Amino acid sequence: ALPLGMALGHARRGGGLTVVLSNVSRAMPTLALLTLFAASSIGFGNRAVIIAAAIFAFPPILTNAYTGMANVDADVTEAAVGQGLTRVQVATRVELPLAWPLIASGLRTSAAQTVATVPLAALVAGGGLGVIINTGLATQAYGQVLAGGVLVAALTLGVDAAMGTLQRRLTPLPLRVGARAVA
């Protein structure tokens, strides 16, 4: 999703394709996808979970990478070309640093959503923290269900916080300072 979104955004083409791919994959519930995989040759287990998680993670990364690259001011890219930069140099040295905050936001959103959703994998023999929740539901041990839910929430918040820190550290300083001035 990341290279595709960046390439389409750099070319400023394929916006319709990006929206369609994102909307189609967002419209498909992860549990339904896991159920379809279980009924297919993919079967139960971790392989189905990994494929479903990758499909679920795709839309925010694709959308934010495309939007970040496509929304870099045309005057900035034109100035870079005027300075003699090649298309690859414009993409990597000009557009990518300017698009990074939005791209990182998509990665952060994707990571948090995926961590929060993967416990559903326990329903198709995928394991993980969802097993704690499912076992608690099956045995009516609601404290166990609550504990599993709290663990999933804490892990999701931890991943979001870590990705937020990474996002801030990798955002070029002038963009961080400019964002504070606007806020």
PDB file of C-alpha atoms in Angstrom:
ATOM      1  CA  ALA A   1       0.000   0.000   0.000  1.00  0.00           C
ATOM      2  CA  LEU A   2       2.789   2.434   0.877  1.00  0.00           C
ATOM      3  CA  PRO A   3       4.776   2.248  -2.375  1.00  0.00           C
ATOM      4  CA  LEU A   4       1.575   2.183  -4.445  1.00  0.00           C
ATOM      5  CA  GLY A   5       0.131   5.221  -2.669  1.00  0.00           C
ATOM      6  CA  MET A   6       3.397   7.128  -2.916  1.00  0.00           C
ATOM      7  CA  ALA A   7       3.814   6.344  -6.623  1.00  0.00           C
ATOM      8  CA  LEU A   8       0.227   7.288  -7.473  1.00  0.00           C
ATOM      9  CA  GLY A   9       0.454  10.449  -5.366  1.00  0.00           C
ATOM     10  CA  HIS A  10       3.749  11.468  -6.934  1.00  0.00           C
ATOM     11  CA  ALA A  11       2.287  10.997 -10.416  1.00  0.00           C
ATOM     12  CA  ARG A  12      -0.908  12.718  -9.234  1.00  0.00           C
ATOM     13  CA  ARG A  13      -2.846  10.015 -11.039  1.00  0.00           C
ATOM     14  CA  GLY A  14      -5.046   7.206  -9.865  1.00  0.00           C
ATOM     15  CA  GLY A  15      -6.973   9.092  -7.214  1.00  0.00           C
ATOM     16  CA  GLY A  16     -10.166   7.318  -8.265  1.00  0.00           C
ATOM     17  CA  LEU A  17      -8.440   3.918  -8.080  1.00  0.00           C
ATOM     18  CA  THR A  18      -7.078   4.762  -4.647  1.00  0.00           C
ATOM     19  CA  VAL A  19     -10.516   5.703  -3.341  1.00  0.00           C
ATOM     20  CA  VAL A  20     -12.142   2.590  -4.813  1.00  0.00           C
ATOM     21  CA  LEU A  21      -9.492   0.227  -3.396  1.00  0.00           C
ATOM     22  CA  SER A  22      -9.692   1.850   0.003  1.00  0.00           C
ATOM     23  CA  ASN A  23     -13.478   1.879   0.160  1.00  0.00           C
ATOM     24  CA  VAL A  24     -13.862  -1.707  -1.031  1.00  0.00           C
ATOM     25  CA  SER A  25     -11.394  -3.026   1.510  1.00  0.00           C
ATOM     26  CA  ARG A  26     -12.862  -0.914   4.322  1.00  0.00           C
ATOM     27  CA  ALA A  27     -16.375  -2.110   3.543  1.00  0.00           C
ATOM     28  CA  MET A  28     -15.437  -5.747   4.091  1.00  0.00           C
ATOM     29  CA  PRO A  29     -15.639  -6.615   7.792  1.00  0.00           C
ATOM     30  CA  THR A  30     -12.597  -8.465   9.076  1.00  0.00           C
ATOM     31  CA  LEU A  31     -14.690 -11.182  10.703  1.00  0.00           C
ATOM     32  CA  ALA A  32     -16.473 -11.851   7.401  1.00  0.00           C
ATOM     33  CA  LEU A  33     -13.131 -12.028   5.647  1.00  0.00           C
ATOM     34  CA  LEU A  34     -11.792 -14.470   8.229  1.00  0.00           C
ATOM     35  CA  THR A  35     -14.915 -16.595   7.802  1.00  0.00           C
ATOM     36  CA  LEU A  36     -14.503 -16.602   4.009  1.00  0.00           C
ATOM     37  CA  PHE A  37     -10.867 -17.623   4.385  1.00  0.00           C
ATOM     38  CA  ALA A  38     -11.817 -20.411   6.796  1.00  0.00           C
ATOM     39  CA  ALA A  39     -14.259 -21.788   4.209  1.00  0.00           C
ATOM     40  CA  SER A  40     -11.700 -21.541   1.388  1.00  0.00           C
ATOM     41  CA  SER A  41      -8.429 -23.307   0.716  1.00  0.00           C
ATOM     42  CA  ILE A  42      -6.672 -20.777   2.988  1.00  0.00           C
ATOM     43  CA  GLY A  43      -8.385 -22.418   5.945  1.00  0.00           C
ATOM     44  CA  PHE A  44      -8.149 -21.684   9.635  1.00  0.00           C
ATOM     45  CA  GLY A  45      -5.157 -20.423  11.542  1.00  0.00           C
ATOM     46  CA  ASN A  46      -2.449 -17.839  11.321  1.00  0.00           C
ATOM     47  CA  ARG A  47      -2.175 -17.666   7.529  1.00  0.00           C
ATOM     48  CA  ALA A  48      -5.789 -16.532   7.235  1.00  0.00           C
ATOM     49  CA  VAL A  49      -5.270 -14.013  10.028  1.00  0.00           C
ATOM     50  CA  ILE A  50      -2.155 -12.526   8.439  1.00  0.00           C
ATOM     51  CA  ILE A  51      -3.862 -12.126   5.061  1.00  0.00           C
ATOM     52  CA  ALA A  52      -6.967 -10.571   6.649  1.00  0.00           C
ATOM     53  CA  ALA A  53      -4.852  -8.215   8.776  1.00  0.00           C
ATOM     54  CA  ALA A  54      -2.882  -7.114   5.707  1.00  0.00           C
ATOM     55  CA  ILE A  55      -6.100  -6.402   3.806  1.00  0.00           C
ATOM     56  CA  PHE A  56      -7.471  -4.512   6.811  1.00  0.00           C
ATOM     57  CA  ALA A  57      -4.269  -2.452   7.158  1.00  0.00           C
ATOM     58  CA  PHE A  58      -4.170  -1.511   3.462  1.00  0.00           C
ATOM     59  CA  PRO A  59      -6.751   1.352   3.191  1.00  0.00           C
ATOM     60  CA  PRO A  60      -5.390   3.943   5.627  1.00  0.00           C
ATOM     61  CA  ILE A  61      -1.843   3.453   4.397  1.00  0.00           C
ATOM     62  CA  LEU A  62      -2.813   3.708   0.726  1.00  0.00           C
ATOM     63  CA  THR A  63      -5.098   6.692   1.213  1.00  0.00           C
ATOM     64  CA  ASN A  64      -2.694   8.691   3.372  1.00  0.00           C
ATOM     65  CA  ALA A  65       0.342   7.946   1.197  1.00  0.00           C
ATOM     66  CA  TYR A  66      -1.546   9.015  -1.920  1.00  0.00           C
ATOM     67  CA  THR A  67      -3.005  12.131  -0.302  1.00  0.00           C
ATOM     68  CA  GLY A  68       0.285  13.153   1.303  1.00  0.00           C
ATOM     69  CA  MET A  69       2.258  12.911  -1.924  1.00  0.00           C
ATOM     70  CA  ALA A  70      -0.463  14.377  -4.170  1.00  0.00           C
ATOM     71  CA  ASN A  71      -1.064  17.386  -1.924  1.00  0.00           C
ATOM     72  CA  VAL A  72       2.501  18.674  -1.907  1.00  0.00           C
ATOM     73  CA  ASP A  73       2.329  22.179  -3.317  1.00  0.00           C
ATOM     74  CA  ALA A  74       2.942  22.122  -7.085  1.00  0.00           C
ATOM     75  CA  ASP A  75       5.058  25.276  -6.801  1.00  0.00           C
ATOM     76  CA  VAL A  76       7.462  23.443  -4.492  1.00  0.00           C
ATOM     77  CA  THR A  77       7.873  20.501  -6.857  1.00  0.00           C
ATOM     78  CA  GLU A  78       8.208  22.859  -9.817  1.00  0.00           C
ATOM     79  CA  ALA A  79      10.969  24.746  -8.012  1.00  0.00           C
ATOM     80  CA  ALA A  80      12.757  21.455  -7.318  1.00  0.00           C
ATOM     81  CA  VAL A  81      12.573  20.508 -11.001  1.00  0.00           C
ATOM     82  CA  GLY A  82      13.834  24.002 -11.851  1.00  0.00           C
ATOM     83  CA  GLN A  83      16.842  23.356  -9.603  1.00  0.00           C
ATOM     84  CA  GLY A  84      17.668  20.307 -11.711  1.00  0.00           C
ATOM     85  CA  LEU A  85      16.286  17.494  -9.557  1.00  0.00           C
ATOM     86  CA  THR A  86      15.119  14.348 -11.338  1.00  0.00           C
ATOM     87  CA  ARG A  87      11.619  12.919 -10.817  1.00  0.00           C
ATOM     88  CA  VAL A  88      12.990  10.381  -8.312  1.00  0.00           C
ATOM     89  CA  GLN A  89      14.885  13.097  -6.440  1.00  0.00           C
ATOM     90  CA  VAL A  90      11.783  15.297  -6.334  1.00  0.00           C
ATOM     91  CA  ALA A  91       9.786  12.377  -4.924  1.00  0.00           C
ATOM     92  CA  THR A  92      12.354  11.336  -2.306  1.00  0.00           C
ATOM     93  CA  ARG A  93      13.952  14.664  -1.339  1.00  0.00           C
ATOM     94  CA  VAL A  94      11.023  17.065  -1.635  1.00  0.00           C
ATOM     95  CA  GLU A  95       7.628  15.357  -1.698  1.00  0.00           C
ATOM     96  CA  LEU A  96       8.322  12.538   0.764  1.00  0.00           C
ATOM     97  CA  PRO A  97       9.607  14.764   3.593  1.00  0.00           C
ATOM     98  CA  LEU A  98       6.648  17.110   3.126  1.00  0.00           C
ATOM     99  CA  ALA A  99       4.166  14.225   2.892  1.00  0.00           C
ATOM    100  CA  TRP A 100       5.676  12.275   5.778  1.00  0.00           C
ATOM    101  CA  PRO A 101       3.358  13.555   8.564  1.00  0.00           C
ATOM    102  CA  LEU A 102       0.273  12.360   6.667  1.00  0.00           C
ATOM    103  CA  ILE A 103       1.919   9.098   5.591  1.00  0.00           C
ATOM    104  CA  ALA A 104       2.996   8.398   9.173  1.00  0.00           C
ATOM    105  CA  SER A 105      -0.534   9.138  10.336  1.00  0.00           C
ATOM    106  CA  GLY A 106      -1.832   6.442   7.985  1.00  0.00           C
ATOM    107  CA  LEU A 107       0.734   3.963   9.296  1.00  0.00           C
ATOM    108  CA  ARG A 108      -0.197   4.840  12.866  1.00  0.00           C
ATOM    109  CA  THR A 109      -3.924   4.467  12.217  1.00  0.00           C
ATOM    110  CA  SER A 110      -3.379   1.201  10.405  1.00  0.00           C
ATOM    111  CA  ALA A 111      -1.218  -0.250  13.178  1.00  0.00           C
ATOM    112  CA  ALA A 112      -3.683   0.666  15.921  1.00  0.00           C
ATOM    113  CA  GLN A 113      -6.709  -0.624  13.997  1.00  0.00           C
ATOM    114  CA  THR A 114      -4.969  -3.871  13.169  1.00  0.00           C
ATOM    115  CA  VAL A 115      -3.838  -4.528  16.747  1.00  0.00           C
ATOM    116  CA  ALA A 116      -7.364  -3.822  17.973  1.00  0.00           C
ATOM    117  CA  THR A 117      -8.938  -6.116  15.371  1.00  0.00           C
ATOM    118  CA  VAL A 118      -6.576  -9.107  15.347  1.00  0.00           C
ATOM    119  CA  PRO A 119      -8.083 -10.628  18.509  1.00  0.00           C
ATOM    120  CA  LEU A 120     -11.007 -11.636  16.277  1.00  0.00           C
ATOM    121  CA  ALA A 121      -8.575 -14.197  14.881  1.00  0.00           C
ATOM    122  CA  ALA A 122      -9.348 -16.429  17.839  1.00  0.00           C
ATOM    123  CA  LEU A 123     -12.709 -17.137  16.205  1.00  0.00           C
ATOM    124  CA  VAL A 124     -10.915 -18.945  13.358  1.00  0.00           C
ATOM    125  CA  ALA A 125      -8.226 -20.682  15.441  1.00  0.00           C
ATOM    126  CA  GLY A 126      -5.765 -17.832  15.066  1.00  0.00           C
ATOM    127  CA  GLY A 127      -4.745 -17.538  18.691  1.00  0.00           C
ATOM    128  CA  GLY A 128      -3.679 -14.371  20.472  1.00  0.00           C
ATOM    129  CA  LEU A 129      -5.457 -12.314  23.108  1.00  0.00           C
ATOM    130  CA  GLY A 130      -8.809 -13.132  21.550  1.00  0.00           C
ATOM    131  CA  VAL A 131      -8.490 -16.637  22.994  1.00  0.00           C
ATOM    132  CA  ILE A 132      -8.692 -15.163  26.501  1.00  0.00           C
ATOM    133  CA  ILE A 133     -11.864 -13.293  25.581  1.00  0.00           C
ATOM    134  CA  ASN A 134     -13.479 -16.243  23.776  1.00  0.00           C
ATOM    135  CA  THR A 135     -12.670 -18.663  26.579  1.00  0.00           C
ATOM    136  CA  GLY A 136     -14.127 -16.243  29.090  1.00  0.00           C
ATOM    137  CA  LEU A 137     -17.318 -15.905  27.029  1.00  0.00           C
ATOM    138  CA  ALA A 138     -17.622 -19.684  26.618  1.00  0.00           C
ATOM    139  CA  THR A 139     -17.206 -20.323  30.345  1.00  0.00           C
ATOM    140  CA  GLN A 140     -19.144 -17.226  31.411  1.00  0.00           C
ATOM    141  CA  ALA A 141     -16.062 -15.942  33.210  1.00  0.00           C
ATOM    142  CA  TYR A 142     -16.796 -12.310  32.546  1.00  0.00           C
ATOM    143  CA  GLY A 143     -13.823 -11.130  34.577  1.00  0.00           C
ATOM    144  CA  GLN A 144     -11.642 -12.981  32.103  1.00  0.00           C
ATOM    145  CA  VAL A 145     -13.494 -11.307  29.213  1.00  0.00           C
ATOM    146  CA  LEU A 146     -12.914  -7.923  30.836  1.00  0.00           C
ATOM    147  CA  ALA A 147      -9.240  -8.716  31.460  1.00  0.00           C
ATOM    148  CA  GLY A 148      -8.783  -9.740  27.828  1.00  0.00           C
ATOM    149  CA  GLY A 149     -10.533  -6.591  26.641  1.00  0.00           C
ATOM    150  CA  VAL A 150      -8.386  -4.409  28.883  1.00  0.00           C
ATOM    151  CA  LEU A 151      -5.233  -6.126  27.589  1.00  0.00           C
ATOM    152  CA  VAL A 152      -6.281  -5.563  23.972  1.00  0.00           C
ATOM    153  CA  ALA A 153      -7.104  -1.920  24.700  1.00  0.00           C
ATOM    154  CA  ALA A 154      -3.805  -1.371  26.540  1.00  0.00           C
ATOM    155  CA  LEU A 155      -1.816  -2.989  23.733  1.00  0.00           C
ATOM    156  CA  THR A 156      -3.647  -0.884  21.142  1.00  0.00           C
ATOM    157  CA  LEU A 157      -3.016   2.319  23.086  1.00  0.00           C
ATOM    158  CA  GLY A 158       0.641   1.342  23.526  1.00  0.00           C
ATOM    159  CA  VAL A 159       1.087   0.744  19.800  1.00  0.00           C
ATOM    160  CA  ASP A 160      -0.654   4.037  19.030  1.00  0.00           C
ATOM    161  CA  ALA A 161       1.574   5.904  21.483  1.00  0.00           C
ATOM    162  CA  ALA A 162       4.732   4.284  20.087  1.00  0.00           C
ATOM    163  CA  MET A 163       3.718   5.059  16.509  1.00  0.00           C
ATOM    164  CA  GLY A 164       2.864   8.638  17.538  1.00  0.00           C
ATOM    165  CA  THR A 165       6.323   9.063  19.038  1.00  0.00           C
ATOM    166  CA  LEU A 166       7.916   7.624  15.909  1.00  0.00           C
ATOM    167  CA  GLN A 167       5.770   9.907  13.761  1.00  0.00           C
ATOM    168  CA  ARG A 168       6.891  12.999  15.685  1.00  0.00           C
ATOM    169  CA  ARG A 169      10.569  12.002  15.654  1.00  0.00           C
ATOM    170  CA  LEU A 170      10.620  11.269  11.933  1.00  0.00           C
ATOM    171  CA  THR A 171       8.731  14.415  10.943  1.00  0.00           C
ATOM    172  CA  PRO A 172      11.228  17.058   9.817  1.00  0.00           C
ATOM    173  CA  LEU A 173      11.721  19.749  12.448  1.00  0.00           C
ATOM    174  CA  PRO A 174      10.429  22.664  10.326  1.00  0.00           C
ATOM    175  CA  LEU A 175       7.153  20.785   9.809  1.00  0.00           C
ATOM    176  CA  ARG A 176       6.845  20.075  13.535  1.00  0.00           C
ATOM    177  CA  VAL A 177       7.512  23.713  14.430  1.00  0.00           C
ATOM    178  CA  GLY A 178       5.072  24.916  11.756  1.00  0.00           C
ATOM    179  CA  ALA A 179       2.370  22.596  13.059  1.00  0.00           C
ATOM    180  CA  ARG A 180       2.778  23.949  16.596  1.00  0.00           C
ATOM    181  CA  ALA A 181       2.544  27.533  15.359  1.00  0.00           C
ATOM    182  CA  VAL A 182      -0.732  26.778  13.545  1.00  0.00           C
ATOM    183  CA  ALA A 183      -2.285  24.914  16.486  1.00  0.00           C
TER     184      ALA A 183
END
